[in-house]
Coordinates of C-alpha atoms and ligand atoms in Angstrom, one line a residue:
M1 CA 0.0 0.0 0.0
P2 CA 1.6 3.3 -0.9
H3 CA 1.6 6.2 1.5
P4 CA -1.0 8.8 0.5
L5 CA 1.8 11.3 -0.4
D6 CA 3.9 8.8 -2.5
P7 CA 4.4 10.1 -6.0
L8 CA 2.5 8.3 -8.8
T9 CA 4.1 5.0 -9.9
A10 CA 4.7 4.3 -13.6
D11 CA 1.7 2.0 -13.6
E12 CA -0.5 4.7 -12.0
I13 CA 0.7 7.3 -14.6
R14 CA -0.1 4.8 -17.4
R15 CA -3.5 4.1 -16.0
A16 CA -4.4 7.8 -15.5
A17 CA -3.7 8.5 -19.2
A18 CA -5.6 5.4 -20.3
I19 CA -8.7 6.4 -18.2
V20 CA -8.7 9.9 -19.7
R21 CA -8.3 8.5 -23.2
H22 CA -11.1 6.1 -22.6
D23 CA -13.6 8.3 -20.7
R24 CA -13.1 11.4 -22.8
E25 CA -12.5 9.7 -26.1
A26 CA -9.2 11.4 -26.3
G27 CA -7.5 10.0 -29.4
D28 CA -4.0 10.2 -30.9
G29 CA -4.3 14.0 -31.5
W30 CA -4.4 14.6 -27.7
R31 CA -1.3 15.3 -25.6
F32 CA -0.7 15.1 -21.9
A33 CA 1.0 18.1 -20.4
S34 CA 1.1 16.8 -16.9
I35 CA 0.1 13.8 -14.8
E36 CA 0.7 14.0 -11.1
L37 CA -0.6 12.7 -7.8
K38 CA -3.5 14.8 -6.5
E39 CA -2.2 15.1 -3.0
P40 CA -4.9 14.5 -0.4
A41 CA -6.3 17.5 1.4
K42 CA -4.1 18.5 4.4
A43 CA -7.0 18.0 6.8
D44 CA -7.6 14.4 5.5
L45 CA -4.0 13.3 5.8
P46 CA -3.9 12.1 9.5
A47 CA -7.0 10.0 8.9
L48 CA -5.7 8.7 5.7
E49 CA -2.4 7.7 7.3
N50 CA -4.2 5.8 10.1
G51 CA -6.4 3.4 8.2
R52 CA -6.6 5.1 4.9
L53 CA -10.0 6.7 5.6
A54 CA -10.9 10.1 4.4
A55 CA -12.6 12.5 6.8
D56 CA -16.0 11.7 5.6
G57 CA -15.5 8.0 6.1
R58 CA -15.3 7.0 2.4
L59 CA -12.5 4.7 1.4
A60 CA -9.7 6.9 0.3
G61 CA -8.2 6.1 -3.1
R62 CA -5.3 7.4 -5.1
E63 CA -6.2 10.3 -7.4
A64 CA -4.3 11.9 -10.3
L65 CA -4.4 15.4 -11.6
V66 CA -4.1 15.4 -15.4
V67 CA -3.7 18.4 -17.8
C68 CA -4.2 17.5 -21.4
W69 CA -5.1 19.3 -24.7
N70 CA -6.4 18.5 -28.1
R71 CA -3.9 19.5 -30.7
A72 CA -6.6 19.7 -33.3
D73 CA -8.3 22.7 -31.7
G74 CA -5.8 23.7 -29.1
Q75 CA -8.4 23.3 -26.2
A76 CA -7.0 22.3 -22.8
Y77 CA -8.6 20.5 -20.0
R78 CA -7.8 19.5 -16.4
A79 CA -9.0 16.2 -15.2
T80 CA -9.2 14.6 -11.8
V81 CA -8.9 10.9 -12.2
S82 CA -9.8 8.3 -9.5
L83 CA -7.3 5.5 -9.9
S84 CA -9.0 3.0 -7.7
G85 CA -12.7 3.7 -7.5
G86 CA -15.3 3.6 -10.3
A87 CA -16.8 0.8 -12.3
G88 CA -13.7 0.2 -14.4
K89 CA -15.1 1.7 -17.5
A90 CA -11.7 1.9 -19.2
A91 CA -10.9 -1.6 -20.3
G92 CA -8.7 -3.3 -17.8
A93 CA -7.9 0.0 -16.2
G94 CA -10.4 0.6 -13.4
G95 CA -10.9 4.1 -12.1
E96 CA -12.7 7.0 -13.8
V97 CA -12.6 10.6 -14.6
T98 CA -14.3 12.3 -11.6
G99 CA -13.6 15.9 -12.6
W100 CA -13.3 17.6 -16.0
E101 CA -12.5 21.3 -16.4
H102 CA -12.3 23.1 -19.7
L103 CA -9.5 25.7 -19.7
P104 CA -10.4 28.2 -22.4
G105 CA -7.5 30.5 -23.5
Q106 CA -4.9 28.6 -21.4
Q107 CA -1.8 27.0 -22.7
P108 CA -0.6 24.0 -20.7
N109 CA 3.1 23.6 -19.9
M110 CA 5.6 22.9 -22.6
T111 CA 6.6 19.3 -23.1
V112 CA 9.9 17.7 -23.8
D113 CA 8.3 15.9 -26.8
E114 CA 7.4 19.3 -28.4
W115 CA 10.9 20.5 -27.9
H116 CA 12.4 17.5 -29.7
E117 CA 9.7 17.4 -32.4
C118 CA 10.3 21.1 -33.1
D119 CA 14.0 20.6 -33.3
E120 CA 13.6 17.7 -35.7
M121 CA 11.1 19.6 -37.9
L122 CA 13.2 22.7 -38.1
R123 CA 16.5 20.8 -38.9
A124 CA 14.7 19.1 -41.8
H125 CA 13.2 22.3 -43.0
P126 CA 14.5 23.8 -46.3
A127 CA 14.0 27.4 -45.0
L128 CA 16.4 26.8 -42.1
A129 CA 18.9 25.1 -44.5
R130 CA 18.7 28.1 -46.8
A131 CA 19.2 30.6 -44.0
L132 CA 22.2 28.6 -42.7
A133 CA 23.7 28.2 -46.1
R134 CA 23.8 32.0 -46.5
R135 CA 26.1 31.9 -43.5
G136 CA 28.2 29.1 -44.8
I137 CA 26.7 26.4 -42.5
T138 CA 25.8 23.3 -44.4
D139 CA 26.4 20.4 -41.9
M140 CA 22.9 20.1 -40.4
S141 CA 24.1 17.3 -38.0
R142 CA 25.9 20.0 -36.0
V143 CA 22.9 22.3 -35.9
L144 CA 20.7 22.5 -32.7
T145 CA 17.6 24.5 -32.4
D146 CA 16.3 25.5 -28.9
M147 CA 12.6 26.3 -28.6
W148 CA 11.4 28.8 -26.0
A149 CA 7.9 29.8 -25.0
Y150 CA 6.3 33.2 -25.5
G151 CA 4.8 35.8 -23.3
A152 CA 1.4 36.9 -24.6
A153 CA 2.4 40.5 -25.1
L154 CA 5.1 39.4 -27.5
V155 CA 3.0 37.1 -29.7
P156 CA 2.5 38.8 -33.1
E157 CA -1.2 39.8 -33.6
R158 CA -1.5 37.4 -36.5
Y159 CA -0.7 34.4 -34.4
R160 CA -2.9 35.1 -31.4
G161 CA -4.5 32.0 -29.9
R162 CA -2.0 29.6 -31.3
R163 CA 0.4 27.4 -29.2
L164 CA 3.6 29.1 -30.2
G165 CA 7.3 28.6 -29.8
W166 CA 10.2 30.7 -31.0
S167 CA 13.7 29.3 -31.3
D168 CA 17.4 30.0 -31.3
V169 CA 19.7 28.2 -33.7
W170 CA 23.1 27.0 -32.5
Y171 CA 26.0 25.4 -34.3
R172 CA 28.5 22.9 -32.8
G173 CA 32.1 23.7 -33.7
S174 CA 32.8 19.9 -33.9
E175 CA 31.0 16.6 -33.5
R176 CA 31.1 16.7 -29.7
G177 CA 31.6 20.4 -29.3
N178 CA 29.5 22.6 -27.0
P179 CA 26.1 23.0 -28.7
Y180 CA 25.7 26.4 -27.1
A181 CA 29.1 27.8 -28.1
H182 CA 28.2 29.3 -31.4
H183 CA 24.9 31.3 -31.6
V184 CA 23.5 31.8 -35.1
S185 CA 22.6 35.3 -34.3
G186 CA 19.7 37.1 -35.9
L187 CA 18.0 33.8 -36.9
H188 CA 14.8 32.8 -35.1
P189 CA 12.1 30.4 -36.4
V190 CA 8.6 30.9 -35.1
V191 CA 6.6 27.7 -34.8
D192 CA 3.0 26.6 -34.3
L193 CA 3.5 23.7 -31.9
N194 CA 0.1 22.1 -32.4
T195 CA 0.5 21.7 -36.2
M196 CA 4.3 21.6 -35.7
T197 CA 4.8 23.8 -38.7
L198 CA 7.2 26.7 -39.3
L199 CA 5.2 30.0 -39.4
E200 CA 8.1 32.3 -40.3
M201 CA 11.9 32.5 -40.3
E202 CA 13.0 35.8 -38.8
D203 CA 16.4 36.5 -40.3
S204 CA 18.3 39.7 -40.0
Y205 CA 21.6 38.5 -41.4
E206 CA 23.5 41.1 -43.4
G207 CA 26.7 39.2 -44.2
G208 CA 29.9 38.8 -42.2
E209 CA 31.8 36.1 -40.5
A210 CA 30.9 34.4 -37.2
P211 CA 33.4 35.3 -34.5
D212 CA 36.2 32.9 -33.7
V213 CA 35.1 31.6 -30.3
M214 CA 36.7 29.1 -27.8
G215 CA 33.5 27.8 -26.3
E216 CA 34.5 24.3 -25.4
Y217 CA 34.7 22.5 -22.1
L218 CA 35.5 18.8 -22.9
P219 CA 39.1 17.9 -21.9
S220 CA 39.9 16.9 -25.4
L221 CA 38.7 20.2 -26.9
I222 CA 40.1 22.8 -24.4
P223 CA 43.4 24.5 -25.3
M224 CA 45.2 23.5 -22.1
R225 CA 46.4 20.4 -20.1
L226 CA 44.3 19.3 -17.1
R227 CA 45.9 20.3 -13.8
E228 CA 47.1 17.6 -11.4
V229 CA 44.8 16.8 -8.4
T230 CA 45.1 14.0 -5.8
P231 CA 42.2 11.8 -4.9
L232 CA 39.8 12.8 -2.1
E233 CA 37.5 10.1 -0.9
I234 CA 34.7 10.0 1.7
S235 CA 34.0 6.7 3.5
Q236 CA 31.6 5.6 6.1
P237 CA 33.0 2.2 7.0
Q238 CA 30.0 1.3 9.3
G239 CA 27.4 2.5 6.9
V240 CA 25.1 5.5 6.8
G241 CA 23.3 7.1 9.6
F242 CA 19.9 7.5 7.9
T243 CA 17.2 5.1 7.1
L244 CA 14.9 5.3 4.1
D245 CA 11.6 3.3 4.3
G246 CA 9.8 3.8 1.0
Y247 CA 9.9 7.6 0.8
Q248 CA 10.1 8.1 4.6
L249 CA 13.5 9.4 5.6
S250 CA 14.9 9.4 9.2
W251 CA 18.2 10.8 10.3
Q252 CA 19.2 11.5 13.9
N253 CA 16.3 13.7 15.2
W254 CA 15.0 14.6 11.7
Q255 CA 12.0 12.9 10.0
L256 CA 10.7 13.8 6.6
R257 CA 9.0 12.3 3.6
L258 CA 10.2 12.7 0.0
G259 CA 7.9 13.5 -2.9
F260 CA 8.4 14.3 -6.5
N261 CA 6.4 15.7 -9.4
H262 CA 6.8 17.0 -12.9
R263 CA 6.7 20.6 -12.0
E264 CA 8.4 21.1 -8.6
G265 CA 10.7 18.2 -8.9
L266 CA 11.7 17.2 -5.3
V267 CA 9.1 18.0 -2.6
L268 CA 9.7 17.6 1.1
H269 CA 6.7 16.6 3.1
Q270 CA 6.1 16.4 6.9
V271 CA 9.4 17.6 8.1
G272 CA 9.7 17.1 11.8
W273 CA 12.1 16.9 14.8
Q274 CA 11.9 13.9 17.1
D275 CA 12.9 15.2 20.6
G276 CA 14.6 13.2 23.4
E277 CA 11.2 12.0 24.8
G278 CA 10.2 10.5 21.4
R279 CA 7.8 13.3 20.6
L280 CA 7.7 14.2 16.9
R281 CA 7.5 18.0 16.6
S282 CA 6.3 19.4 13.3
V283 CA 8.5 22.0 11.5
A284 CA 7.1 22.1 8.0
H285 CA 4.2 20.4 6.2
R286 CA 5.6 20.9 2.7
L287 CA 8.7 22.5 1.2
S288 CA 9.3 23.0 -2.6
F289 CA 10.2 25.3 -5.4
A290 CA 7.0 26.6 -7.0
E291 CA 8.3 28.9 -9.7
M292 CA 11.5 30.2 -11.3
V293 CA 11.4 33.3 -13.5
V294 CA 14.4 34.3 -15.6
P295 CA 13.9 37.6 -17.4
Y296 CA 16.8 38.5 -19.7
R297 CA 17.5 42.2 -19.5
D298 CA 18.4 42.9 -23.1
A299 CA 15.9 44.4 -25.5
G300 CA 17.9 43.3 -28.7
P301 CA 16.2 41.1 -31.3
D302 CA 18.0 38.0 -30.2
H303 CA 16.9 38.3 -26.6
Y304 CA 13.7 40.4 -26.1
R305 CA 11.4 37.3 -25.8
R306 CA 13.7 35.6 -23.4
T307 CA 11.8 35.4 -20.1
A308 CA 11.8 31.8 -19.0
F309 CA 9.5 30.2 -16.4
D310 CA 11.6 27.1 -15.8
I311 CA 9.0 25.6 -13.4
G312 CA 5.7 26.8 -14.9
E313 CA 6.7 26.3 -18.5
W314 CA 9.1 23.4 -18.5
G315 CA 9.0 21.8 -15.0
L316 CA 11.9 20.9 -12.7
G317 CA 10.7 17.3 -12.6
F318 CA 10.6 16.9 -16.3
M319 CA 14.1 18.4 -16.5
T320 CA 15.6 16.3 -13.8
T321 CA 18.7 14.4 -14.8
S322 CA 20.3 11.2 -13.5
L323 CA 23.1 11.6 -10.9
S324 CA 26.3 9.7 -10.9
L325 CA 28.3 8.4 -7.9
G326 CA 31.6 10.0 -7.3
C327 CA 30.9 13.0 -9.5
D328 CA 27.6 14.5 -8.5
C329 CA 27.7 13.0 -5.0
L330 CA 30.6 11.8 -2.9
G331 CA 30.5 9.1 -0.3
E332 CA 27.9 6.6 0.8
I333 CA 25.0 7.6 -1.4
T334 CA 21.4 6.4 -1.6
Y335 CA 19.6 7.2 -4.8
L336 CA 15.9 7.2 -5.6
D337 CA 14.5 7.0 -9.1
A338 CA 11.7 9.4 -10.2
V339 CA 8.9 8.8 -12.7
V340 CA 7.6 11.4 -15.0
H341 CA 5.9 10.9 -18.4
D342 CA 6.0 11.9 -22.0
S343 CA 3.2 13.8 -23.8
R344 CA 1.5 10.6 -24.9
G345 CA 1.1 9.6 -21.2
E346 CA 3.8 6.9 -21.2
P347 CA 5.8 6.9 -18.0
R348 CA 9.5 7.7 -18.1
T349 CA 11.8 6.7 -15.3
I350 CA 14.7 8.9 -14.3
P351 CA 17.2 6.6 -12.7
N352 CA 19.1 8.1 -9.7
A353 CA 17.0 11.3 -9.7
I354 CA 17.2 12.1 -6.0
C355 CA 20.4 11.8 -3.9
V356 CA 20.4 11.2 -0.1
H357 CA 23.6 11.3 1.8
E358 CA 25.4 12.6 4.9
E359 CA 28.2 15.2 4.8
D360 CA 30.7 16.5 7.2
S361 CA 30.1 20.2 7.7
G362 CA 33.1 21.5 9.6
V363 CA 33.1 22.4 13.2
G364 CA 29.7 22.4 14.8
W365 CA 30.7 23.9 18.1
K366 CA 33.9 24.3 20.1
H367 CA 35.4 25.8 23.3
V368 CA 38.9 25.7 24.6
D369 CA 39.3 26.1 28.4
E370 CA 42.4 26.1 30.5
R371 CA 41.0 23.3 32.8
A372 CA 38.5 21.3 30.7
G373 CA 40.7 21.4 27.6
V374 CA 39.4 21.4 24.1
E375 CA 35.9 20.4 23.5
V376 CA 34.9 20.3 19.9
R377 CA 32.2 18.7 17.8
R378 CA 32.2 18.0 14.1
A379 CA 28.9 19.1 12.5
R380 CA 27.2 16.8 10.1
R381 CA 24.3 17.3 7.8
L382 CA 21.9 15.2 5.8
V383 CA 21.6 16.3 2.2
V384 CA 18.7 15.6 -0.1
S385 CA 19.4 16.9 -3.6
F386 CA 18.4 16.8 -7.3
H387 CA 19.8 18.3 -10.5
V388 CA 18.0 19.7 -13.4
T389 CA 19.2 20.7 -16.9
V390 CA 17.0 23.3 -18.6
A391 CA 18.5 23.4 -22.1
N392 CA 21.8 25.3 -21.6
Y393 CA 21.5 25.8 -17.9
E394 CA 21.9 23.6 -14.8
Y395 CA 20.3 24.1 -11.5
L396 CA 21.4 21.9 -8.6
V397 CA 19.1 21.9 -5.6
Y398 CA 20.3 20.9 -2.1
W399 CA 18.1 20.7 1.0
R400 CA 20.3 20.2 4.1
F401 CA 19.3 19.3 7.6
Y402 CA 21.7 20.0 10.4
Q403 CA 22.1 18.7 13.9
D404 CA 21.3 22.1 15.5
G405 CA 17.9 22.2 13.9
N406 CA 18.9 24.4 10.9
I407 CA 17.6 23.7 7.5
E408 CA 19.5 25.2 4.6
C409 CA 18.3 25.4 1.0
E410 CA 21.1 25.9 -1.5
V411 CA 20.9 26.3 -5.2
R412 CA 23.8 26.1 -7.6
A413 CA 23.5 27.5 -11.1
T414 CA 25.9 26.2 -13.7
G415 CA 25.9 25.2 -17.3
I416 CA 26.3 27.4 -20.4
L417 CA 25.4 31.1 -20.6
V418 CA 23.2 32.2 -23.5
T419 CA 25.3 34.3 -25.8
S420 CA 25.0 36.1 -29.1
H421 CA 27.2 38.2 -31.3
T422 CA 27.8 41.8 -30.6
A423 CA 26.2 44.4 -32.9
A424 CA 29.4 44.9 -34.8
P425 CA 33.0 43.7 -34.6
G426 CA 34.7 45.5 -31.7
S427 CA 31.5 47.0 -30.2
R428 CA 30.6 46.6 -26.6
P429 CA 27.1 45.5 -25.4
A430 CA 25.0 47.8 -23.3
N431 CA 23.1 45.1 -21.5
G432 CA 25.6 42.3 -21.2
T433 CA 29.3 41.4 -20.8
L434 CA 31.8 40.5 -23.5
V435 CA 32.8 36.9 -22.8
D436 CA 34.6 35.9 -26.0
Q437 CA 35.5 37.4 -29.3
D438 CA 32.6 39.6 -30.4
T439 CA 30.4 37.4 -28.3
Y440 CA 28.5 38.6 -25.2
A441 CA 26.2 37.2 -22.5
P442 CA 23.2 39.4 -21.7
F443 CA 22.5 40.3 -18.1
H444 CA 19.6 38.3 -16.6
Q445 CA 18.0 37.4 -13.3
H446 CA 17.0 34.0 -11.8
F447 CA 14.1 34.5 -9.4
I448 CA 13.3 31.3 -7.5
V449 CA 10.1 31.2 -5.5
A450 CA 10.3 28.7 -2.6
R451 CA 6.9 27.6 -1.3
L452 CA 7.3 27.1 2.4
D453 CA 4.3 25.6 4.2
L454 CA 5.7 25.7 7.7
D455 CA 3.8 24.2 10.5
V456 CA 5.8 25.0 13.6
D457 CA 4.5 22.7 16.4
G458 CA 1.1 22.7 14.6
A459 CA -0.6 24.5 11.8
D460 CA -1.7 27.7 13.5
N461 CA 1.2 30.0 13.1
T462 CA 1.8 33.8 12.8
V463 CA 4.7 35.4 10.9
Y464 CA 6.5 38.3 12.6
V465 CA 8.9 40.6 10.8
T466 CA 11.9 41.3 13.0
D467 CA 14.0 44.4 12.5
S468 CA 17.1 45.3 14.5
V469 CA 17.1 49.1 15.4
P470 CA 19.3 51.1 17.7
A471 CA 17.5 52.3 20.9
P472 CA 17.3 56.1 21.3
A473 CA 20.3 57.3 23.4
G474 CA 19.8 59.0 26.7
G475 CA 18.0 58.1 29.9
D476 CA 19.3 54.7 31.1
D477 CA 21.5 54.5 28.0
P478 CA 23.8 57.5 28.0
F479 CA 26.3 55.8 25.7
G480 CA 23.7 54.9 23.0
L481 CA 24.5 51.2 23.1
G482 CA 21.1 49.7 23.2
L483 CA 19.9 47.6 20.4
V484 CA 16.3 46.5 20.2
V485 CA 14.5 44.0 17.9
R486 CA 11.3 45.4 16.7
T487 CA 8.9 42.5 16.2
T488 CA 5.8 43.1 14.2
P489 CA 3.1 40.5 13.5
L490 CA 1.8 40.3 9.9
R491 CA -1.9 40.2 10.2
T492 CA -3.2 40.2 6.7
E493 CA -2.0 39.3 3.2
E494 CA -1.4 43.0 2.5
G495 CA 1.0 43.2 5.4
G496 CA 2.4 39.9 4.3
K497 CA 4.0 41.4 1.3
Q498 CA 7.5 42.0 2.6
D499 CA 10.8 43.3 1.2
Y500 CA 14.2 42.6 2.5
D501 CA 16.1 45.3 4.4
W502 CA 19.8 44.6 5.0
G503 CA 19.8 47.9 7.0
T504 CA 17.8 46.4 9.8
Q505 CA 18.9 42.8 9.3
R506 CA 15.3 41.9 8.6
G507 CA 14.1 38.4 9.1
W508 CA 10.8 36.7 9.4
K509 CA 9.9 34.5 12.4
V510 CA 7.2 31.9 12.0
V511 CA 5.8 31.6 15.5
N512 CA 3.3 29.3 17.2
D513 CA 1.8 31.7 19.9
N514 CA -0.1 28.7 21.3
V515 CA 2.9 26.7 22.2
P516 CA 5.5 28.0 24.7
N517 CA 9.0 26.6 25.0
G518 CA 10.5 25.7 28.4
L519 CA 11.4 29.4 28.9
G520 CA 7.8 30.5 28.5
T521 CA 8.3 32.2 25.1
P522 CA 6.5 31.0 22.0
V523 CA 8.2 28.5 19.8
G524 CA 9.3 29.6 16.3
Y525 CA 11.5 29.1 13.2
K526 CA 13.1 32.0 11.5
L527 CA 13.4 32.5 7.7
V528 CA 16.8 34.1 7.4
P529 CA 16.9 35.7 4.0
S530 CA 19.9 35.9 1.6
A531 CA 20.3 36.1 -2.1
A532 CA 17.3 38.5 -2.3
F533 CA 17.4 41.3 -4.9
P534 CA 14.9 43.8 -6.4
P535 CA 13.3 43.1 -9.8
L536 CA 14.6 46.4 -11.3
L537 CA 11.8 46.1 -13.8
D538 CA 9.2 48.7 -14.9
P539 CA 5.9 47.5 -13.2
A540 CA 4.2 48.0 -16.5
S541 CA 6.6 45.7 -18.4
P542 CA 5.2 42.4 -19.7
A543 CA 7.9 40.4 -17.8
F544 CA 6.8 42.0 -14.5
Q545 CA 3.1 41.7 -15.2
R546 CA 3.4 38.0 -15.7
A547 CA 5.5 37.4 -12.6
Q548 CA 4.5 40.0 -10.0
V549 CA 5.7 37.7 -7.3
I550 CA 9.2 39.0 -7.9
G551 CA 8.1 42.4 -6.7
H552 CA 8.5 41.3 -3.1
T553 CA 10.9 39.1 -1.2
L554 CA 8.2 37.4 0.8
W555 CA 4.5 36.8 0.5
V556 CA 2.4 35.2 3.2
T557 CA -0.9 33.6 2.5
P558 CA -3.3 31.4 4.4
Y559 CA -3.0 27.8 3.2
R560 CA -5.4 26.8 0.4
E561 CA -5.1 23.4 -1.2
D562 CA -5.4 24.8 -4.8
E563 CA -3.0 27.8 -4.4
R564 CA 0.2 26.2 -5.6
W565 CA 1.6 28.3 -8.4
P566 CA 2.6 31.9 -7.7
C567 CA 2.5 33.1 -11.3
G568 CA -0.7 31.2 -12.1
D569 CA -1.4 27.6 -13.1
F570 CA -0.4 28.2 -16.7
P571 CA 2.3 30.8 -17.3
V572 CA 2.9 29.7 -20.9
Q573 CA 1.8 32.6 -23.1
S574 CA 0.4 34.4 -20.1
S575 CA -0.1 38.2 -20.1
R576 CA -0.6 38.7 -16.3
D577 CA -0.1 36.5 -13.4
S578 CA -3.2 34.8 -12.0
G579 CA -1.5 33.6 -8.8
L580 CA -0.4 35.5 -5.8
T581 CA -1.5 38.9 -6.9
V582 CA -5.1 37.6 -7.4
W583 CA -5.2 35.5 -4.3
T584 CA -3.9 38.2 -2.0
E585 CA -6.4 40.8 -3.3
A586 CA -8.9 39.5 -0.7
G587 CA -6.6 40.6 2.1
R588 CA -7.2 37.5 4.1
S589 CA -6.1 37.0 7.7
I590 CA -2.7 35.4 8.1
E591 CA -2.8 35.6 11.9
N592 CA -2.7 32.4 14.1
T593 CA -3.7 30.3 11.1
D594 CA -2.1 27.8 8.7
V595 CA 0.3 30.1 6.8
V596 CA 2.3 29.5 3.6
L597 CA 5.4 31.6 3.0
W598 CA 6.5 32.3 -0.6
Y599 CA 10.2 33.3 -0.5
V600 CA 11.8 34.9 -3.5
F601 CA 15.5 34.6 -3.9
G602 CA 18.0 33.7 -6.6
I603 CA 20.8 35.1 -8.7
H604 CA 21.1 38.6 -10.1
H605 CA 23.3 37.6 -12.9
I606 CA 25.6 40.2 -14.1
T607 CA 27.6 38.0 -16.4
R608 CA 31.4 37.7 -16.2
P609 CA 34.1 36.5 -18.6
E610 CA 34.8 33.8 -16.0
D611 CA 31.3 32.4 -16.5
W612 CA 32.4 31.3 -20.0
P613 CA 32.6 28.8 -21.7
V614 CA 31.0 26.8 -18.8
M615 CA 29.9 28.6 -15.7
P616 CA 31.5 27.8 -12.4
S617 CA 28.7 27.1 -10.0
D618 CA 27.1 30.2 -8.6
V619 CA 25.9 29.4 -5.1
V620 CA 22.9 31.0 -3.3
S621 CA 20.9 29.8 -0.3
F622 CA 18.5 30.7 2.4
W623 CA 18.1 29.2 5.9
L624 CA 15.3 28.2 8.2
K625 CA 16.7 28.4 11.7
P626 CA 15.0 27.4 15.0
S627 CA 14.3 30.5 17.0
G628 CA 13.0 29.5 20.4
F629 CA 11.9 26.2 19.0
F630 CA 14.3 24.6 21.4
D631 CA 15.2 25.6 25.0
R632 CA 18.9 25.4 24.4
N633 CA 21.5 24.3 21.8
P634 CA 19.9 21.1 20.4
A635 CA 23.3 19.9 19.3
L636 CA 24.6 19.6 22.9
D637 CA 24.2 15.8 22.7
V638 CA 26.3 15.3 19.6
P639 CA 29.2 13.0 20.6
P640 CA 32.8 13.9 20.2
S641 CA 34.4 12.4 17.1
H642 CA 36.9 10.2 19.0
D643 CA 33.9 8.4 20.6
L644 CA 32.5 7.3 17.2
G645 CA 32.9 3.7 16.2
Ligands
LIG1 CU1 22.4 33.2 -15.0

């Protein structure tokens, strides 16, 4: 019996698609954009876990959420599929479609199949061959096209209503050369993805040679010898310190449940801390990345359409790549596979998609005393990670659990920068950095939205903004030394829109006012911001209109089961976000209730020559730190290293 939060299995994915095909007579012309577990309502979970009964007493079954569309007319639908109930109308499948919602005017997420079909179609198209031949490129086996989605405001009037893609064209310098090293600047096919036909070939080529670029990273292709490095190995001769039972992960005091879907990739459920008395204390109900917005900040013809929604358009789950031992992860590693699907509803397994392992983390605490001597503890952390490749870029995501109650979320961005040729030989770009001969990388920003459904010792929490301010001098403080922390509760969604302020060392404390710690103060966890930056976008610009979540560092909403995607359910070809800005218009109460935090962080990427030809990992993170959750340092009971084994 699966746990109610376990991701859909390959068999369940296949059955969900078969049930929709059968019940809705969805033939070969239909495509599946997404098939995922419909997670049970939060209120039903405890009952489901003990005896699998929903709150109303009915037998709980597994359900899938399916988004599909008919390529013939472009109409999209969202289905709820019962995988276990029903009269088994679909031959041999069991289950039935229990909900069916038409989504007029919406474009479902892009699919990997469309990306490949588009590339194949274009590379076989005479119009592309002609455009490339003018530039002296005739070997089509070295050509790669890379299709991007549109924002509605940029769709030409004549193509309104179609499912559209626009594409870059790239050329490999050799058989195994970097596909993103040589941009065929000024050449952009526009494609109808439903008919998979070329609508037009934008081409602004006016002659001239492509720049001579060294864009390679394979050892056999780079113009230098590899440096000498000695081996560094990590071993745990007595095995690992964690246990994994299905998707349930336990390590020292930490307990959590792993999940995975096409859009968020890795999801962490039911994160809790087991205290010394065997009491499991809740910290978070659910942690994930809900959106990533990457506006390129260059208005030139090669880049003006480039605002990627890597989660809403493409999906971190779909883009997850297999990890390899000794390279991506060092030491005693446990891997989990993940299952996604293709656009025909066939499951696709990603082997070694999620990595679980322990890491040394330097000194955890230490004191040297004349009499007691040196007392020092190594710190250790449990890491759960996954890597995604979104065309040219890699995002590596690490959730780290520490012995002192800290949770760290780290993102590394690496891969290949998008580049194009400068306007003229020798010219300097206004909105980017020269990274190779007459080749520049436009400035851009990666905004990641973490959806943090914290439940600190229970669901009813209040978020307090904390600002450090100097106390006014005088009175009892003639030397002006006093520092006070101004703590202000966020009561409604309007107040829940928060901006970072390094000047006051602002943070946000998620507090359960109903539960005191041993000192009599309420328990809490603090969101410690870092890697936050302003959008620096005109509020009227289409990029901002589609992703208004990036206008604040933090948003706080009351938990609603169907509020999952901050820029809206379907950002593909959107004109305005239909997520957080719409939900928060109601100004709902966020006081002493089940709150969800939406934290916006990422990389303000002012490109550098050192980011080329492959970018050294850029590392950003934020922390969730216990703040009065414990009565004292919870890592006091960590044994000294010489006692181990
Ligand atoms: Cu970047």
